[in-house]
Every structure is written in C-alpha cells, then in structure tokens.
XYZ file of C-alpha atoms in Angstrom:
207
model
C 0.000 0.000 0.000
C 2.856 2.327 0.673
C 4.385 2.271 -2.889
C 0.847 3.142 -4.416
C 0.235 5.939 -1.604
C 3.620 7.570 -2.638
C 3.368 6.990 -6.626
C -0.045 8.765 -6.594
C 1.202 11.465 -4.024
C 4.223 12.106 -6.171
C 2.437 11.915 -9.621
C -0.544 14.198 -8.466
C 1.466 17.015 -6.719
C 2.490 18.888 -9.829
C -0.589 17.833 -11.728
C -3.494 18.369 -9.276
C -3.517 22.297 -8.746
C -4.826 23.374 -11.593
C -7.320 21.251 -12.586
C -10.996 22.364 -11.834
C -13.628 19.508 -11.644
C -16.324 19.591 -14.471
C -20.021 19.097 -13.854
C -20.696 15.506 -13.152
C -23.287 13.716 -16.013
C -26.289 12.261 -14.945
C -24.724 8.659 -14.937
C -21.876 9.282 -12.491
C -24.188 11.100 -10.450
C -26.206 8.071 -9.351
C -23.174 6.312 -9.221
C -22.141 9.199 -6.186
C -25.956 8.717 -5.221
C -25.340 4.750 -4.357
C -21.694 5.252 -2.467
C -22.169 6.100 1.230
C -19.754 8.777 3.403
C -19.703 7.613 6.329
C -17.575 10.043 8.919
C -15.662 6.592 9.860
C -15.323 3.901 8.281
C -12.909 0.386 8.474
C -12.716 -2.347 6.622
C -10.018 -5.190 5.720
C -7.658 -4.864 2.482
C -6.279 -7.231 0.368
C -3.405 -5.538 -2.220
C -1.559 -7.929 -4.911
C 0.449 -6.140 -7.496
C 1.912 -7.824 -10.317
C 5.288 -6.703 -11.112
C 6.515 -7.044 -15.156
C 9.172 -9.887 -15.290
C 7.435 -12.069 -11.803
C 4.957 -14.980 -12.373
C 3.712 -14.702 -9.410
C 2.106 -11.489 -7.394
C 3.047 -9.401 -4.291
C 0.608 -9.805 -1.690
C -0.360 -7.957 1.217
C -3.465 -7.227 3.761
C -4.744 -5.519 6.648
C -6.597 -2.790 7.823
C -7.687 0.378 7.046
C -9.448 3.234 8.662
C -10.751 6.146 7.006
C -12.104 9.082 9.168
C -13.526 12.039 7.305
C -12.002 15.156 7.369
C -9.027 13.760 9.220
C -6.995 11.550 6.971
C -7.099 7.506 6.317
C -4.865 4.857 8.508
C -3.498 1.671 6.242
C -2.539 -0.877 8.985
C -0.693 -3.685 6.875
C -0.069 -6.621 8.715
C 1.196 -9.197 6.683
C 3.723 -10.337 4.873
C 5.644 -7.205 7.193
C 3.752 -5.112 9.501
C 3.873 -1.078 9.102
C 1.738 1.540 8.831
C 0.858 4.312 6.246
C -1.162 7.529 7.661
C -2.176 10.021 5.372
C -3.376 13.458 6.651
C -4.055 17.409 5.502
C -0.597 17.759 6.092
C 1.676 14.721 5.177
C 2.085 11.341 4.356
C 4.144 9.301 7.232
C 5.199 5.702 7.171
C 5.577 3.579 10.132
C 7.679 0.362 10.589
C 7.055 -2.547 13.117
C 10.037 -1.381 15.271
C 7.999 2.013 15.587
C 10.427 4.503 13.382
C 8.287 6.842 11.266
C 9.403 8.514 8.179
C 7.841 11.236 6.885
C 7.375 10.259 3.188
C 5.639 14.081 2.282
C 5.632 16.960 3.798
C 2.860 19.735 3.326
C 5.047 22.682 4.916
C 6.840 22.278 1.420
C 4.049 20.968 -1.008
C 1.206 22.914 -0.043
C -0.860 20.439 -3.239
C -0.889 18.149 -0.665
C -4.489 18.607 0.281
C -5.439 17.556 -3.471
C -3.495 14.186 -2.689
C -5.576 13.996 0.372
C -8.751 14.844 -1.610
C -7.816 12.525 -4.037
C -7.585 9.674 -1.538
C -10.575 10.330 -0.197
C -11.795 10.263 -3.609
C -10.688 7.242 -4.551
C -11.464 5.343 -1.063
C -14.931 7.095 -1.069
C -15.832 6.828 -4.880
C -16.261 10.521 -4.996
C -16.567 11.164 -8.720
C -17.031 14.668 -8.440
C -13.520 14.441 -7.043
C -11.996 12.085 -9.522
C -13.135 13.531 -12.749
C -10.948 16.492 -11.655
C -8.066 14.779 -12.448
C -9.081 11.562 -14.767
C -11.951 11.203 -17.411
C -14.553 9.017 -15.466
C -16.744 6.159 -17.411
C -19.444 5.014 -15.295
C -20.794 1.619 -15.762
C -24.226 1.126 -13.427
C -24.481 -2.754 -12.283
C -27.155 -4.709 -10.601
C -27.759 -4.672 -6.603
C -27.199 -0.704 -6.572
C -23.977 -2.101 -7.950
C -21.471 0.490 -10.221
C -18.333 0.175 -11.896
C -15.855 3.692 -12.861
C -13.034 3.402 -15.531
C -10.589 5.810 -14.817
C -8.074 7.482 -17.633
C -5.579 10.619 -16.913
C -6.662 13.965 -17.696
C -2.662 15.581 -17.697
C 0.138 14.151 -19.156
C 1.591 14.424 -15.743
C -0.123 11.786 -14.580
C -0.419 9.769 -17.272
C 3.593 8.811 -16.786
C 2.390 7.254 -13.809
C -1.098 5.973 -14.091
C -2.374 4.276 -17.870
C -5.838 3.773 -16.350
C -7.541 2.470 -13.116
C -11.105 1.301 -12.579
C -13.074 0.931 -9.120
C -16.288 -1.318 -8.492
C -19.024 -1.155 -5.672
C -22.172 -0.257 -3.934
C -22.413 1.016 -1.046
C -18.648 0.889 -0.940
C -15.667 0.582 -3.183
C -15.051 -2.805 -3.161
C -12.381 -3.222 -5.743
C -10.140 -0.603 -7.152
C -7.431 -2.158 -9.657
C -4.541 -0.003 -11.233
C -2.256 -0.431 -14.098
C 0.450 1.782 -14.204
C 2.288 3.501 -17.227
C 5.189 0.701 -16.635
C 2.648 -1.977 -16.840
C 2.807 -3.271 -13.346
C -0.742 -3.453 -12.003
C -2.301 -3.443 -8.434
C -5.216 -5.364 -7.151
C -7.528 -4.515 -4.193
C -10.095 -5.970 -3.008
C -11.882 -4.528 0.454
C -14.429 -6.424 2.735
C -15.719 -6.342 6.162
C -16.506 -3.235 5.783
C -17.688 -1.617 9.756
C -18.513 1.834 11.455
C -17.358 1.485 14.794
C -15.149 1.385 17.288
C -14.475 5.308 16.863
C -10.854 5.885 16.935
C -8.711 4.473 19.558
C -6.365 6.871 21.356
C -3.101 5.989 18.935
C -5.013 6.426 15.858
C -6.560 9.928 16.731
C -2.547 11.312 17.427
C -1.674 9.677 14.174
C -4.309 11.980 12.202
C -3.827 14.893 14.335
C-alpha cells in the first residue's frame, strides 16, 4: 500500500492544482448517489500487485481506517507489519520497530491537500472528485452495484497511471490499477464496519 500511496502522491502534486472539476453527467451522479460517506469507516484490504518480469504477485493485507475530514490509517499486517497515515498535512510511514518517516511533507508541497482529496476520492468513490483529475466512465451494475473506468486527464499523470477502474455499492469494493510501466495493483476490500471510533493511537496519528 505504501508504494501506491507515494506513486499517486508524487504523480498528483504537480498535476493536481490546476485542474478544476467539471459538472458531473447524470450517470456518475447516481453512481455518487449509491456510495455512502460515512464520517468513519474500516474495513479489511487485500493488495496484490503484479510486477513485469514475476509470475507470481506481491501480496499484502490488513486494515484500514478512514475518518472524514481527518486523513485515512493503512494498517498492513502481513507479509511485514507497518503503517501508512495520510493526513491534511503529510504522508508518514511507520515500521514494526515504531520509526516513522515522513514520506511528504505539506510545509513544502502545499498540493498536498489535493493528494488527500484525491484519496478520499478514490477510497470514497467521490466522482465529483476524480473527474478532476481523470476522465470518469461510469458503468451502473445490478444490486445498486457500479463500476468507474478511470483514464488521466494531464500528461503528468499519465507517466504514472495508464488507467484504473473501481467497483461497488455502497462501498468501493475493488479498485485495480495499471500503471504507465505496466505493473498493475489489485484490491479488493471487505468487512466493511462503522465502529469502534478511533482508539487513542489512531486519533494522534491523524492529528
């Protein structure tokens, strides 16, 4: 989860600022109709990412915790345990020993609050959001179901993203990514839950 935090923080900070979002059409409006916003929400991750030249995939899971307004927690626990907290003001990894690395810094890119509204965006299935920076196809599925294909807007981002697509209801239940390189990135989110609120350690994290 880290790498694809960081290649879409990197890839959006020159790119996002000055982009405007257009009017949303009618079909990716009751696509934004179907997709809750919760203030919290949690739910489990699995990520696999298949890198040109390797048969097989990378794969992680975990947890993640996205509060409103305040930033998203990704809790990966296996293969290696770390965390990756995005907030308005930076992007900060944390390994299993505990030593945190600020990965972005919003004191000297002030477009990170598009990254965070992108994010959100992407977590939330916030077209109005998205189709400021990609053109956004909406497919509208059974069960309240939806589908978005996703294609750059800039040229900016289009040397790091070729196109990604995100499927859902209520939630976003699968968001898949293929990069310019090729390499693509699977994940898939269940047990999705509103509660507990946020425990002490995850309310400094996002502060």
């Amino acid at each position: 989860m880290k790498s694809f935090v960081l290649a879409l923080a990197l890839a959006l900070l020159p790119a996002l600022p000055a982009l405007a979002a257009p009017a949303v059409p009618p079909e990716l409006a009751q696509v934004q109709q179907r997709v809750a916003r919760p203030a919290l929400l949690r739910a489990d991750f699995v990520q696999e990412k298949q890198v040109a030249g390797f048969r097989n995939p990378l794969r992680s899971q975990g947890q993640f915790v996205l509060a409103q307004e305040r930033g998203v927690i990704w809790r990966t626990l296996k293969p290696f345990p770390s965390d990756v907290v995005l907030t308005r003001d930076r992007i900060l990894s944390r390994q299993a020993d505990g030593s945190v690395q600020v990965e972005v810094d919003g004191r000297q890119q002030p477009a990170l609050r598009a990254i965070n509204a992108m994010m959100f965006a992407l977590m939330s299935g916030d077209v109005q959001a998205m189709s400021a920076s990609f053109e956004v196809r909406a497919e509208l599925l059974p069960n309240n179901g939806w589908r978005l294909h996703l294609t750059p807007r800039s040229a900016m981002l289009a040397k790091a993203f070729a196109s990604l697509q995100l499927e859902g209801d209520q939630y976003v239940r699968k968001v898949e990514i293929e990069e310019a390189n090729h390499d693509r990135t699977r994940l898939s989110f269940d047990n999705f839950r509103l509660a507990p609120p946020l425990a002490a350690d995850e309310a400094r994290s996002l502060e």
